mmCIF file of C-alpha atoms in Angstrom:
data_model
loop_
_atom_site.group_PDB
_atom_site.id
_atom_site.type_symbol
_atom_site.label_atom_id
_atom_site.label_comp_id
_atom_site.label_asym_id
_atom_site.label_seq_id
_atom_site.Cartn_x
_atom_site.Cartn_y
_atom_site.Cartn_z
ATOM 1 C CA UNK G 1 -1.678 -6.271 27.486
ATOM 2 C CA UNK G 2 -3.677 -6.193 24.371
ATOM 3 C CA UNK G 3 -5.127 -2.928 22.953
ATOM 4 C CA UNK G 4 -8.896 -3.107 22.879
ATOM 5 C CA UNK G 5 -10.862 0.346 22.314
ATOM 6 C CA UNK G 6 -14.335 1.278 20.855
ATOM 7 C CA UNK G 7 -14.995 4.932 19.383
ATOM 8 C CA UNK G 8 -18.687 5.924 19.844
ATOM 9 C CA UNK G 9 -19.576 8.002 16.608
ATOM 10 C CA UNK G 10 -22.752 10.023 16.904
ATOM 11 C CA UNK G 11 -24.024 12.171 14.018
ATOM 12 C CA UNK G 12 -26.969 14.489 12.747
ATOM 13 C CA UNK G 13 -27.437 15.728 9.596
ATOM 14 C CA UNK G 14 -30.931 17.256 7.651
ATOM 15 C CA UNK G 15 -31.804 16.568 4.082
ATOM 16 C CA UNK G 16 -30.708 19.388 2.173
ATOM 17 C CA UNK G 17 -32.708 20.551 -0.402
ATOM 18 C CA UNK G 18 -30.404 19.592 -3.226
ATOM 19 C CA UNK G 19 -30.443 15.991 -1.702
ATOM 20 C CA UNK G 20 -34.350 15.346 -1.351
ATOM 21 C CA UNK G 21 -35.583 12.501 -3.516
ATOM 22 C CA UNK G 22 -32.485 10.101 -3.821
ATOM 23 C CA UNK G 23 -31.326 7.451 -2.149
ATOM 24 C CA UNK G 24 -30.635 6.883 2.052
ATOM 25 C CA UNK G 25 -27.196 5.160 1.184
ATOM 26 C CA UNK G 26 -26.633 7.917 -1.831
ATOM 27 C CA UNK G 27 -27.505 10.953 0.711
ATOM 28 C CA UNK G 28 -25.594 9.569 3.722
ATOM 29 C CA UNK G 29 -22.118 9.288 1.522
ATOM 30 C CA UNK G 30 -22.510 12.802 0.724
ATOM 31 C CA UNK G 31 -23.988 14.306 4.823
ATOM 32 C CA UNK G 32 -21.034 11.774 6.187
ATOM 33 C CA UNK G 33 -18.257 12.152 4.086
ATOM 34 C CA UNK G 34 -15.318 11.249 6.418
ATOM 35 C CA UNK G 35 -17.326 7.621 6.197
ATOM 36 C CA UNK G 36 -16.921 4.806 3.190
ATOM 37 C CA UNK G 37 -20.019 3.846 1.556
ATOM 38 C CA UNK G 38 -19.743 0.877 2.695
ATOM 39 C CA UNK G 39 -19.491 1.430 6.100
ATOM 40 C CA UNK G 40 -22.314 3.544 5.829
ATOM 41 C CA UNK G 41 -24.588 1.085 4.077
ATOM 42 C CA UNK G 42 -23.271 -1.337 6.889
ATOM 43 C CA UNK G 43 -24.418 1.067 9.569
ATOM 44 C CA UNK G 44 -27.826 1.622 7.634
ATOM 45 C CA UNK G 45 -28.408 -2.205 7.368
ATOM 46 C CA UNK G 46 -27.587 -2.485 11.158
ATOM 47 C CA UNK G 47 -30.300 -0.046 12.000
ATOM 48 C CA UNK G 48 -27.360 2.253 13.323
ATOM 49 C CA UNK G 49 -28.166 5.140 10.867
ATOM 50 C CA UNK G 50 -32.060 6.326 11.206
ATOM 51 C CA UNK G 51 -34.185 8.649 9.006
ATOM 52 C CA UNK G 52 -36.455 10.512 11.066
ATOM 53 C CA UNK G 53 -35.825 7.656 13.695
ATOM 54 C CA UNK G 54 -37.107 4.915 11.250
ATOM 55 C CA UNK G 55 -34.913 2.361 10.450
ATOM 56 C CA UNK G 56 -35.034 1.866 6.641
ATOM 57 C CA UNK G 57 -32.931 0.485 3.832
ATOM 58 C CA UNK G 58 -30.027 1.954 1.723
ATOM 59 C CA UNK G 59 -31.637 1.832 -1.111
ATOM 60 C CA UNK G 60 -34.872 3.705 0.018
ATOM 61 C CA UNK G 61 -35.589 7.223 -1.259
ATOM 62 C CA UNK G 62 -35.402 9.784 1.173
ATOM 63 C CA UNK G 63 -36.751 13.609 1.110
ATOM 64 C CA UNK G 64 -35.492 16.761 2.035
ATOM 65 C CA UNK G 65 -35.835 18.165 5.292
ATOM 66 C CA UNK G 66 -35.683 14.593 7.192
ATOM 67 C CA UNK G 67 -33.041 14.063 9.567
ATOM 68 C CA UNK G 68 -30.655 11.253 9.681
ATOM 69 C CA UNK G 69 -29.186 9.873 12.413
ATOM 70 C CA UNK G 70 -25.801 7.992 12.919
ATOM 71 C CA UNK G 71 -25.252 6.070 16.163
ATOM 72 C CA UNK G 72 -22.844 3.904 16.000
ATOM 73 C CA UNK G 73 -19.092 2.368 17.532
ATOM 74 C CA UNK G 74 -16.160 1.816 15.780
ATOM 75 C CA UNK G 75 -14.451 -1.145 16.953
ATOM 76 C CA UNK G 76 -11.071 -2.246 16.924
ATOM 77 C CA UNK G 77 -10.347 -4.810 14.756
ATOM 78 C CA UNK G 78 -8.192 -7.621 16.423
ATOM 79 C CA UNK G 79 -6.481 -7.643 19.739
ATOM 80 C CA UNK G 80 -3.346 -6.296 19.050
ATOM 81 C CA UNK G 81 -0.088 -5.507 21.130
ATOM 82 C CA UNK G 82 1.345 -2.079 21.380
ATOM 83 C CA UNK G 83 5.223 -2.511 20.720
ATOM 84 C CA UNK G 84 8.137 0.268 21.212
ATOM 85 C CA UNK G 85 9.385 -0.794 17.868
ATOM 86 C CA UNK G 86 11.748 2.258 16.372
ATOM 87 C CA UNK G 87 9.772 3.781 13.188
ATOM 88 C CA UNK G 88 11.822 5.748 10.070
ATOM 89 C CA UNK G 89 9.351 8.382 10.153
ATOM 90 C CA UNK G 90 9.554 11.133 6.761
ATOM 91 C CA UNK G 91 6.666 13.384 7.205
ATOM 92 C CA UNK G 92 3.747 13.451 9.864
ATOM 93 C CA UNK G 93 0.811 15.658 11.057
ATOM 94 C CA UNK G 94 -2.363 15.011 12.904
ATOM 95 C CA UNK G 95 -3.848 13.146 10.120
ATOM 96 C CA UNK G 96 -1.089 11.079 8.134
ATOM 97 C CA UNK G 97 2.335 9.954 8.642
ATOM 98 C CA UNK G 98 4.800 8.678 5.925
ATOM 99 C CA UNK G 99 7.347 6.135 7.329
ATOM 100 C CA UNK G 100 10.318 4.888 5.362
ATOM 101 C CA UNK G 101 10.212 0.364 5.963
ATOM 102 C CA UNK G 102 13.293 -1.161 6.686
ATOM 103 C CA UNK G 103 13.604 -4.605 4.991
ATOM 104 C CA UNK G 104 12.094 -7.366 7.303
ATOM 105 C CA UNK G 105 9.399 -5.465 8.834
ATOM 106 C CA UNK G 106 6.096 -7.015 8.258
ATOM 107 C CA UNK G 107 3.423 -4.535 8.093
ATOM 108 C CA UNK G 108 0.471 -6.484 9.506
ATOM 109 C CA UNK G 109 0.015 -9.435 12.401
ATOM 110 C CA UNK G 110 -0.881 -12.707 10.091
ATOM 111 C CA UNK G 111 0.349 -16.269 11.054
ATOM 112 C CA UNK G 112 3.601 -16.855 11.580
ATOM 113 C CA UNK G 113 3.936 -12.928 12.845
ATOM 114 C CA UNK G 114 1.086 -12.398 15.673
ATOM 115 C CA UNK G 115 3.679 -8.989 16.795
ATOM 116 C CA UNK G 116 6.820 -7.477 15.912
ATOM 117 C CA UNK G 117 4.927 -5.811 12.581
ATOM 118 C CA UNK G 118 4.371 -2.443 12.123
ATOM 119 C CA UNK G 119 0.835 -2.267 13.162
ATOM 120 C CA UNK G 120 2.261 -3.148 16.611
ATOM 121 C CA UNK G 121 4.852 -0.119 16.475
ATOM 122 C CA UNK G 122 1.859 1.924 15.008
ATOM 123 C CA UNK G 123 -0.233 1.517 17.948
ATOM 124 C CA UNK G 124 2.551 2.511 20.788
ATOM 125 C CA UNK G 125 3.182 5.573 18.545
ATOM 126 C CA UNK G 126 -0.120 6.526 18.149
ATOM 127 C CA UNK G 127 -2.500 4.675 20.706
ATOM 128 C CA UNK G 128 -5.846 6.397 18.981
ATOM 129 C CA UNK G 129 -4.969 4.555 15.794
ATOM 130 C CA UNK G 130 -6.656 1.244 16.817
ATOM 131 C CA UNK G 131 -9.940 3.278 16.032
ATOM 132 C CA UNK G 132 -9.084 3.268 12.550
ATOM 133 C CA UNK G 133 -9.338 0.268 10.098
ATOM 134 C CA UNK G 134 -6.471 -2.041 9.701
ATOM 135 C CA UNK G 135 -4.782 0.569 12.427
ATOM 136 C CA UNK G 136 -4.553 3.090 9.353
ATOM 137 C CA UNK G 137 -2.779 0.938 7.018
ATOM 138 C CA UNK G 138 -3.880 1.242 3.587
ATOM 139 C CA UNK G 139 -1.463 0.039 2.007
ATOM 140 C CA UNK G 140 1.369 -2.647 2.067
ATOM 141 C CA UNK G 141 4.432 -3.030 0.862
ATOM 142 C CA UNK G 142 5.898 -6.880 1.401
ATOM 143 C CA UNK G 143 8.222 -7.860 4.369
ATOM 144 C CA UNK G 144 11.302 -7.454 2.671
ATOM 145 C CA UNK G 145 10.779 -4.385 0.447
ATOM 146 C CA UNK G 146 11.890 -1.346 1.523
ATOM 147 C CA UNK G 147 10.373 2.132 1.372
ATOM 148 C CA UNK G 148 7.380 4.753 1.715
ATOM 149 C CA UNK G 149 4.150 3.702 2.576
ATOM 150 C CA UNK G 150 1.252 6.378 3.988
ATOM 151 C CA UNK G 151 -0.783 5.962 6.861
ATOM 152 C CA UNK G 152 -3.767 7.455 7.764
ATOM 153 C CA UNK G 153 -4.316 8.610 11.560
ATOM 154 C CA UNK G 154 -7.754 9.208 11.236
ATOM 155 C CA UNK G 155 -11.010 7.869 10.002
ATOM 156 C CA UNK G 156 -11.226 10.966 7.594
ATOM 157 C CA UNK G 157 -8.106 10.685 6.462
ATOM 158 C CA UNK G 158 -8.301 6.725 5.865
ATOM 159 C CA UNK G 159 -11.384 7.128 3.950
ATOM 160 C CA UNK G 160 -9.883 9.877 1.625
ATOM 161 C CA UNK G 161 -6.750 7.800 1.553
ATOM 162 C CA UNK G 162 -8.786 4.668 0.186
ATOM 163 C CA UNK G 163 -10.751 6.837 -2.277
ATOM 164 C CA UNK G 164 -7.437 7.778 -3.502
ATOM 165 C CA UNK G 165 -5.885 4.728 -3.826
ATOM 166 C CA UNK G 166 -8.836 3.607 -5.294
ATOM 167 C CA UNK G 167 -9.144 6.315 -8.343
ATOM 168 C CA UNK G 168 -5.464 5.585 -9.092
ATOM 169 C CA UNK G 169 -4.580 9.231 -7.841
ATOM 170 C CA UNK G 170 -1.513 8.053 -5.965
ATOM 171 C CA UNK G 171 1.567 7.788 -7.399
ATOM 172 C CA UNK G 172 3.838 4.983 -5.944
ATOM 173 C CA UNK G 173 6.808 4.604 -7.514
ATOM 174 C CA UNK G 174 9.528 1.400 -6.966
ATOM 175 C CA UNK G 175 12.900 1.082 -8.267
ATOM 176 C CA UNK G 176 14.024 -2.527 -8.777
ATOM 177 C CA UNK G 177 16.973 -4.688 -9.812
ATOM 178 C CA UNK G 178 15.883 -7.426 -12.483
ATOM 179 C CA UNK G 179 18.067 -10.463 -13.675
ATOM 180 C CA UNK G 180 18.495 -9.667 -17.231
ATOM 181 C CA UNK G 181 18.937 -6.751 -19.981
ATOM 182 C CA UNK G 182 15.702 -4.775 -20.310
ATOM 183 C CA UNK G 183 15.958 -3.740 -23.742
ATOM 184 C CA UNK G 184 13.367 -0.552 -23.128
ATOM 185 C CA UNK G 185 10.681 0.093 -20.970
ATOM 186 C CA UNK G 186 6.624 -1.159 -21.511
ATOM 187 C CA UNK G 187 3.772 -1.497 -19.356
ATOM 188 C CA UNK G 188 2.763 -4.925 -18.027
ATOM 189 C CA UNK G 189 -1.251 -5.048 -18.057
ATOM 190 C CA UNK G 190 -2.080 -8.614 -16.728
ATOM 191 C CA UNK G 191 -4.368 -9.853 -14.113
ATOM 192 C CA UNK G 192 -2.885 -11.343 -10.799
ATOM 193 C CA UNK G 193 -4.878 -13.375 -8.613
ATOM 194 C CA UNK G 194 -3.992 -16.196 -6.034
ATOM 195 C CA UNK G 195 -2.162 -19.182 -7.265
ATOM 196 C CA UNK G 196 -4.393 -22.326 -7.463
ATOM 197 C CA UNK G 197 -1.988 -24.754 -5.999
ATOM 198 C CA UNK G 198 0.634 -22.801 -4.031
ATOM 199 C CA UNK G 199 -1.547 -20.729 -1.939
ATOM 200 C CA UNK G 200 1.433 -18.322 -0.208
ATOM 201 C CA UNK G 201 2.241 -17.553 -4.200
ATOM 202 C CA UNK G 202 0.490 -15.018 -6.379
ATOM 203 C CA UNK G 203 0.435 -15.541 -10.531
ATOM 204 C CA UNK G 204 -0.900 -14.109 -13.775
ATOM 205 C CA UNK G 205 -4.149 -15.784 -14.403
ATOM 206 C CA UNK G 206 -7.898 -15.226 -16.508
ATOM 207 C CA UNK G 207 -10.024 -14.104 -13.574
ATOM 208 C CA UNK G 208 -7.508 -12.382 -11.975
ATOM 209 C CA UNK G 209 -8.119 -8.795 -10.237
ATOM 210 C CA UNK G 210 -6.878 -5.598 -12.942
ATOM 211 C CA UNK G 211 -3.488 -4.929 -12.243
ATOM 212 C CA UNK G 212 -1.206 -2.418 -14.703
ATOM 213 C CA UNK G 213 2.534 -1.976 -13.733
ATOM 214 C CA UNK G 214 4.390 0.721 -16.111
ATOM 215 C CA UNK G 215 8.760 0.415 -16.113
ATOM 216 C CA UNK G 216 11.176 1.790 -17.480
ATOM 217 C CA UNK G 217 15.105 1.407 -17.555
ATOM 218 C CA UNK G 218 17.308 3.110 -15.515
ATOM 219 C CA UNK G 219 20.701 1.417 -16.251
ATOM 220 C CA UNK G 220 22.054 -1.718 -17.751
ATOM 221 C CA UNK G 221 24.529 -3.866 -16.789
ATOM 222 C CA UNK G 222 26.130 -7.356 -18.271
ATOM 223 C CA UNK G 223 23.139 -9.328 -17.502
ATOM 224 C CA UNK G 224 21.143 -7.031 -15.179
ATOM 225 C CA UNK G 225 18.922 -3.738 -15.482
ATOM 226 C CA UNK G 226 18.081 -1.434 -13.095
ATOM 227 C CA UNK G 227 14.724 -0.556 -13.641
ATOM 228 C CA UNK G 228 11.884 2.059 -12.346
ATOM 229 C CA UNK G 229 8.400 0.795 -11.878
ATOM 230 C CA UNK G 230 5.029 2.799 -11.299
ATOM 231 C CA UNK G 231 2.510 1.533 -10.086
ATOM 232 C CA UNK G 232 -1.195 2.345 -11.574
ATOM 233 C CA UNK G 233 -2.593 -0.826 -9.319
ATOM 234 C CA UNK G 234 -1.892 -2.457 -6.028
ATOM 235 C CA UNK G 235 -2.447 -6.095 -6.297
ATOM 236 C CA UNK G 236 -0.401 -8.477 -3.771
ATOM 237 C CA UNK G 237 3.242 -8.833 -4.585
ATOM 238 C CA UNK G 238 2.302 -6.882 -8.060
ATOM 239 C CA UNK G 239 5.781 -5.905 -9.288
ATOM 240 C CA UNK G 240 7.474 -9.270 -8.394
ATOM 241 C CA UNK G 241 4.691 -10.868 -10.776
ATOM 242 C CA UNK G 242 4.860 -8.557 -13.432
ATOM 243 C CA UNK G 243 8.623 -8.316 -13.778
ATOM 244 C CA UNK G 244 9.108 -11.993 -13.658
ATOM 245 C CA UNK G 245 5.804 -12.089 -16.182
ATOM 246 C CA UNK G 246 7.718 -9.793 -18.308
ATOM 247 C CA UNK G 247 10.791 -12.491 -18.122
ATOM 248 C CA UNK G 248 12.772 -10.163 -16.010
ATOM 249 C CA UNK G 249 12.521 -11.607 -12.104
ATOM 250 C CA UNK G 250 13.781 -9.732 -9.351
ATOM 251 C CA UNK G 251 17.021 -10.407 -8.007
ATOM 252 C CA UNK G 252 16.906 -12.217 -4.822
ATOM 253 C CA UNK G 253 13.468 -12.893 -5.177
ATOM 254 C CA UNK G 254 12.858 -16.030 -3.124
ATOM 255 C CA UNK G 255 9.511 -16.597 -4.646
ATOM 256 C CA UNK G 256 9.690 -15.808 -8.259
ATOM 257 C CA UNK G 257 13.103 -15.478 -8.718
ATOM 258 C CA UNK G 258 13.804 -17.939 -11.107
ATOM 259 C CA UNK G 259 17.265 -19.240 -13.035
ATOM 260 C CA UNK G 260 19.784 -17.398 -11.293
ATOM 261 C CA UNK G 261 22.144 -15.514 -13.937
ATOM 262 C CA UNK G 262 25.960 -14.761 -13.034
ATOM 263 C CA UNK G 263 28.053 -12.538 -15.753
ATOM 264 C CA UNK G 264 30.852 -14.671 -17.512
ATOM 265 C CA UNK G 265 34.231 -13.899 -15.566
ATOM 266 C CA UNK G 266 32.813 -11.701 -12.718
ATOM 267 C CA UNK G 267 34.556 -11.060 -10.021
ATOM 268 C CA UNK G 268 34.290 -13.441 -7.056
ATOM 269 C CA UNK G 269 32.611 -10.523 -4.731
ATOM 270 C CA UNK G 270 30.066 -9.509 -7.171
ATOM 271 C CA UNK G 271 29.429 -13.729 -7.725
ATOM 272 C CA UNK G 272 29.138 -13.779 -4.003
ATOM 273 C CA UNK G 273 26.592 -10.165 -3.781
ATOM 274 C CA UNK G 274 24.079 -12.034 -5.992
ATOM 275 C CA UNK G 275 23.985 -15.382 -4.684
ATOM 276 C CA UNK G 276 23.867 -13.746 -1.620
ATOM 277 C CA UNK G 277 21.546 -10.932 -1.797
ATOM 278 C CA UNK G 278 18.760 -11.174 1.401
ATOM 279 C CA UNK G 279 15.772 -10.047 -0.166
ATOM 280 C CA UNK G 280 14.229 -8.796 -3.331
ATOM 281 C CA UNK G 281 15.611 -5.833 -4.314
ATOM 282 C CA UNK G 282 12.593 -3.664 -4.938
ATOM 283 C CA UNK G 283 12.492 -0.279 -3.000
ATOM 284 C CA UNK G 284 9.185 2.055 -2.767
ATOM 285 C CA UNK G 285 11.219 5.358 -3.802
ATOM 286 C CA UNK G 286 8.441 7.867 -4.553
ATOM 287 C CA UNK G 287 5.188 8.681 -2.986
ATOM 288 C CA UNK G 288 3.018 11.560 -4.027
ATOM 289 C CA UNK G 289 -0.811 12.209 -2.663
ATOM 290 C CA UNK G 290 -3.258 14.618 -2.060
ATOM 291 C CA UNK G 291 -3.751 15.283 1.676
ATOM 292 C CA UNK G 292 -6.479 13.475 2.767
ATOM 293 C CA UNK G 293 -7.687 16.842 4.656
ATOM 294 C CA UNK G 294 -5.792 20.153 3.347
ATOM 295 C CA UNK G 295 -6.246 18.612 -0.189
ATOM 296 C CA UNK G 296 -2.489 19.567 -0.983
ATOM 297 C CA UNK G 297 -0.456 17.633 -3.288
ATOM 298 C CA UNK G 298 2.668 16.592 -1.339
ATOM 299 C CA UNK G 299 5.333 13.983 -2.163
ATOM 300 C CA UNK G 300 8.288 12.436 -0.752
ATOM 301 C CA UNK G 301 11.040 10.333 -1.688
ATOM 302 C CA UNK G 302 13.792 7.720 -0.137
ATOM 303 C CA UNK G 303 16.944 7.213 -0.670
ATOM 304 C CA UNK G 304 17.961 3.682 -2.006
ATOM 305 C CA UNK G 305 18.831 0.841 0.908
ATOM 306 C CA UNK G 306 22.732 0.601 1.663
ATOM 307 C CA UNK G 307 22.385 -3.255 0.097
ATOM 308 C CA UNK G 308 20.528 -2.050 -3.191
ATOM 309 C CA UNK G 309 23.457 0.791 -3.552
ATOM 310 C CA UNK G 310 26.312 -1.803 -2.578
ATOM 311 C CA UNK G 311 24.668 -3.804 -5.571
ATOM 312 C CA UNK G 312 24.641 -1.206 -8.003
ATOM 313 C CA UNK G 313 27.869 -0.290 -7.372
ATOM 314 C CA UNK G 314 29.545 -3.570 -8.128
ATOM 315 C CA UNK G 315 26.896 -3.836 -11.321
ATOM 316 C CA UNK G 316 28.799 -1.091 -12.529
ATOM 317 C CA UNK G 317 32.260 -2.368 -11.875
ATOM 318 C CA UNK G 318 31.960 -5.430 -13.553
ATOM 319 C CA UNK G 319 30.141 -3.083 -16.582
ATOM 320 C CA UNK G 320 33.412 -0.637 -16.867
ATOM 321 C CA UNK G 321 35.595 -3.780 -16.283
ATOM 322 C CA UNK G 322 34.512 -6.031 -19.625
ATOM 323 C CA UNK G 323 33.901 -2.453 -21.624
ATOM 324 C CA UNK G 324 35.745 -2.662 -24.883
#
């Protein structure tokens, strides 16, 4: 059966003093504070949030000592499936959780995956989530990548998480294996916005939303680098761009991975581990946040996927084999 549920949210705050003489949609960010702005102004528009039990506008001024009203529901968003789907879980309280991804998880229901995502998995763990936006996703990380993501159990914490994420205040950092030798590392600052003719694609294009990817090398091989990326934007498939923007593709990228490089002489099982390789090998490694209540800075990290280490290892074996 599907999950439908509807939160009713009733609130009343006065005008403080300090407040008097700006405006509705201002005052209500600051009295409701566990609500976005633009919920709020949505609520406000909808007549859902009343001053003094007049409906007016978000930008009207209102004065201290009036009290505003908030009566409103928050709806699920979709009809989704619960689904016992096993979750890597790394850290969780009554607010977040921090999961670890295994490759070939997709995070949210879109065609071609109406269940089997994590959003489905979310809900059976925690049925109260459908309250939240997007089920308390905030982030994504792409079906094949691997790693940390955050996600918020709450409407609090989902707001705080957003604001976060939105002031650049979380640190995500990837580690990645690129087809060719990074010389040193740089900072990629182009725009990325949806490709004009391939529509499942994402590019570097004039128009394009901000998007700032810093990396830096972690080890070369013959014709390989292992590389560490963080992340000061999160645009749609962002690093996979950027790197093969910068020349440097991921390997096993099926989207941008471009000519496929082989070292000269390499063994036949390292030949085989790169034409082979199931996915891009890009791994979220680091996360660090503020808690969207207790306000404390707390971090995790993940240990690199058994593929991305297998990898690595024969990287380095065909490195100490051709040395001198």
């Amino acid at each position: 059966m599907s999950t439908e549920s509807k939160q009713l949210i009733q609130l009343r705050a006065e005008v403080p003093f300090d407040l008097g003489g700006q405006r509705l949609d201002q005052v209500a960010a600051q009295l409701f504070a566990d609500h976005s702005r633009s919920r709020l102004a949505a609520w406000i528009k909808d007549g859902l949030l009343t001053v003094d039990g007049a409906v007016l506008r978000p930008r009207d001024i209102v004065h201290a000592g009036s009290t505003l009203e908030l009566a409103a529901e928050q709806q699920a968003q979709g009809e989704w499936q619960a689904q016992d789907i096993a979750l890597d879980i790394v850290y969780e309280d009554e607010h977040i959780l921090v999961l670890d991804k295994p490759a070939g998880l997709v995070v949210h229901p879109a065609a071609g995956h109406a269940d089997g995502t994590l959003l489905n998995a979310l809900l059976h763990h925690v049925p109260e989530i459908i309250n939240v936006p997007r089920a308390g996703i905030v982030h994504r990380l792409d079906k094949d990548t691997t790693g940390l993501m955050v996600v918020a159990k709450t409407l609090q914490a989902q707001t705080r998480l957003v604001e976060q994420l939105q002031a650049r205040t979380v640190s995500r950092i990837y580690e990645a294996i690129v087809v060719g030798v990074v010389v040193s590392g740089a900072t990629v600052n182009a725009p990325i916005g949806r490709h004009g003719q391939q529509r499942q694609r994402m590019a570097v294009m004039d128009g394009g939303k901000p998007a700032v990817s810093h990396y830096r090398v972690l080890e070369r091989f013959r014709a390989h680098t292992h590389i560490r990326v963080k992340l000061e934007t999160g645009r749609t498939h962002q690093i996979r761009v950027h790197m093969a923007h910068a020349g440097f593709p991921l390997v096993g990228d099926p989207v941008y991975g471009g000519r496929f490089r082989i070292p000269p002489a390499a063994s036949p099982t390292l030949v085989d581990a790169l034409k082979t390789f199931p996915r891009q090998a890009l791994h979220a490694r680091f996360l660090e946040l503020d808690h969207p209540v207790t306000g404390e800075r707390m971090k995790w990290s993940s240990d690199l996927p058994d593929d991305f280490v297998w990898l690595l290892t024969l990287l380095q074996q065909d490195r100490e084999a051709f040395v001198g």
